[in-house]
C-alpha cells in the first residue's frame, strides 16, 4: 500500500517536468540559435550564383573551426562585399547559414 502511494506521488511530481521536456527545450533552442556571428576575409563574391566565399575564424556558436567556406548571401551582402576585405558577418542558421549581414572589421 505504501509503495503504491509513493509511486502515485512520484508520478504526479514528475508529470509537469515530463510534459515540458523535449518540446519546451526544442523551441527554446530554435529561438536562441537563429543567427551566428563570425569574422574573416572575403575570398570571392559570385553575384550571379548568389554566393560569397569567406575564410573565417572559429565560430563557437556552431562549433566550427577556422576554415574557408562558400555561403549563400543576401543581395545586400553581395552588393557591399569586396574581395580581400576583412569583415564581421552574421549567418542565418535557420536559412542554411546564409550570410545576412556584413560589416568591415
mmCIF file of C-alpha atoms in Angstrom:
data_model
loop_
_atom_site.group_PDB
_atom_site.id
_atom_site.type_symbol
_atom_site.label_atom_id
_atom_site.label_comp_id
_atom_site.label_asym_id
_atom_site.label_seq_id
_atom_site.Cartn_x
_atom_site.Cartn_y
_atom_site.Cartn_z
ATOM 1 C CA UNK A 1 0.000 0.000 0.000
ATOM 2 C CA UNK A 2 2.759 2.463 0.960
ATOM 3 C CA UNK A 3 4.683 1.551 -2.211
ATOM 4 C CA UNK A 4 1.643 2.273 -4.399
ATOM 5 C CA UNK A 5 1.140 5.640 -2.701
ATOM 6 C CA UNK A 6 4.788 6.562 -3.258
ATOM 7 C CA UNK A 7 4.513 5.598 -6.946
ATOM 8 C CA UNK A 8 1.467 7.832 -7.415
ATOM 9 C CA UNK A 9 3.167 10.770 -5.655
ATOM 10 C CA UNK A 10 6.307 10.269 -7.771
ATOM 11 C CA UNK A 11 4.264 10.228 -10.975
ATOM 12 C CA UNK A 12 2.455 13.442 -10.013
ATOM 13 C CA UNK A 13 5.715 15.212 -9.239
ATOM 14 C CA UNK A 14 7.384 14.065 -12.488
ATOM 15 C CA UNK A 15 4.402 14.735 -14.788
ATOM 16 C CA UNK A 16 4.921 18.526 -15.234
ATOM 17 C CA UNK A 17 8.642 18.111 -15.978
ATOM 18 C CA UNK A 18 7.948 15.328 -18.468
ATOM 19 C CA UNK A 19 5.241 17.347 -20.202
ATOM 20 C CA UNK A 20 7.657 20.258 -20.722
ATOM 21 C CA UNK A 21 10.685 18.102 -21.652
ATOM 22 C CA UNK A 22 11.652 17.816 -25.326
ATOM 23 C CA UNK A 23 9.087 20.201 -26.810
ATOM 24 C CA UNK A 24 9.933 23.077 -24.487
ATOM 25 C CA UNK A 25 13.673 22.558 -24.909
ATOM 26 C CA UNK A 26 13.417 22.295 -28.700
ATOM 27 C CA UNK A 27 11.548 25.564 -29.132
ATOM 28 C CA UNK A 28 13.859 27.414 -26.748
ATOM 29 C CA UNK A 29 16.872 26.146 -28.691
ATOM 30 C CA UNK A 30 15.326 27.125 -32.030
ATOM 31 C CA UNK A 31 14.699 30.675 -30.829
ATOM 32 C CA UNK A 32 18.205 31.171 -29.441
ATOM 33 C CA UNK A 33 20.085 29.728 -32.413
ATOM 34 C CA UNK A 34 18.697 31.622 -35.407
ATOM 35 C CA UNK A 35 21.917 33.558 -36.022
ATOM 36 C CA UNK A 36 25.637 33.125 -35.501
ATOM 37 C CA UNK A 37 28.415 35.710 -35.716
ATOM 38 C CA UNK A 38 31.835 35.314 -37.289
ATOM 39 C CA UNK A 39 34.769 37.240 -38.677
ATOM 40 C CA UNK A 40 37.052 36.594 -41.581
ATOM 41 C CA UNK A 41 38.241 37.690 -45.017
ATOM 42 C CA UNK A 42 36.207 37.762 -48.236
ATOM 43 C CA UNK A 43 37.872 35.388 -50.696
ATOM 44 C CA UNK A 44 35.409 35.832 -53.561
ATOM 45 C CA UNK A 45 31.935 37.071 -54.452
ATOM 46 C CA UNK A 46 29.761 35.446 -57.113
ATOM 47 C CA UNK A 47 26.728 37.692 -57.561
ATOM 48 C CA UNK A 48 25.336 35.530 -60.348
ATOM 49 C CA UNK A 49 25.337 32.424 -58.128
ATOM 50 C CA UNK A 50 24.340 34.458 -55.064
ATOM 51 C CA UNK A 51 27.330 33.271 -53.030
ATOM 52 C CA UNK A 52 30.254 34.620 -51.042
ATOM 53 C CA UNK A 53 33.367 32.684 -50.072
ATOM 54 C CA UNK A 54 34.823 33.565 -46.689
ATOM 55 C CA UNK A 55 37.946 32.417 -44.877
ATOM 56 C CA UNK A 56 36.638 32.683 -41.306
ATOM 57 C CA UNK A 57 37.934 32.112 -37.831
ATOM 58 C CA UNK A 58 36.308 29.638 -35.441
ATOM 59 C CA UNK A 59 32.571 30.116 -34.895
ATOM 60 C CA UNK A 60 31.943 28.916 -31.348
ATOM 61 C CA UNK A 61 28.132 29.056 -31.594
ATOM 62 C CA UNK A 62 28.230 26.470 -34.381
ATOM 63 C CA UNK A 63 31.256 24.567 -33.049
ATOM 64 C CA UNK A 64 33.083 25.218 -36.335
ATOM 65 C CA UNK A 65 36.856 25.507 -36.603
ATOM 66 C CA UNK A 66 38.501 28.133 -38.803
ATOM 67 C CA UNK A 67 38.043 27.288 -42.490
ATOM 68 C CA UNK A 68 37.181 28.613 -45.933
ATOM 69 C CA UNK A 69 33.537 28.167 -46.955
ATOM 70 C CA UNK A 70 31.146 29.313 -49.637
ATOM 71 C CA UNK A 71 27.811 30.587 -48.357
ATOM 72 C CA UNK A 72 24.594 31.791 -49.942
ATOM 73 C CA UNK A 73 24.322 35.516 -49.315
ATOM 74 C CA UNK A 74 21.604 38.151 -49.301
ATOM 75 C CA UNK A 75 21.569 40.630 -52.210
ATOM 76 C CA UNK A 76 22.632 43.429 -49.833
ATOM 77 C CA UNK A 77 25.701 41.462 -48.739
ATOM 78 C CA UNK A 78 26.651 40.687 -52.341
ATOM 79 C CA UNK A 79 26.483 44.396 -53.239
ATOM 80 C CA UNK A 80 28.821 45.514 -50.441
ATOM 81 C CA UNK A 81 31.346 42.651 -50.204
ATOM 82 C CA UNK A 82 34.804 43.168 -51.733
ATOM 83 C CA UNK A 83 37.468 40.500 -52.247
ATOM 84 C CA UNK A 84 40.239 40.831 -49.655
ATOM 85 C CA UNK A 85 38.033 42.783 -47.233
ATOM 86 C CA UNK A 86 38.243 41.857 -43.515
ATOM 87 C CA UNK A 87 34.679 41.514 -42.253
ATOM 88 C CA UNK A 88 32.367 40.604 -39.417
ATOM 89 C CA UNK A 89 29.334 38.672 -40.633
ATOM 90 C CA UNK A 90 26.041 37.244 -39.434
ATOM 91 C CA UNK A 91 24.714 33.864 -40.538
ATOM 92 C CA UNK A 92 21.019 32.984 -40.524
ATOM 93 C CA UNK A 93 21.224 29.436 -39.197
ATOM 94 C CA UNK A 94 17.534 28.857 -39.875
ATOM 95 C CA UNK A 95 18.163 29.574 -43.589
ATOM 96 C CA UNK A 96 21.008 27.113 -44.200
ATOM 97 C CA UNK A 97 23.639 29.514 -42.820
ATOM 98 C CA UNK A 98 23.009 32.289 -45.334
ATOM 99 C CA UNK A 99 25.130 35.415 -44.797
ATOM 100 C CA UNK A 100 22.570 38.118 -43.978
ATOM 101 C CA UNK A 101 24.830 40.927 -42.722
ATOM 102 C CA UNK A 102 28.376 42.021 -43.402
ATOM 103 C CA UNK A 103 30.434 44.872 -41.920
ATOM 104 C CA UNK A 104 34.071 45.912 -42.221
ATOM 105 C CA UNK A 105 36.242 44.605 -39.412
#
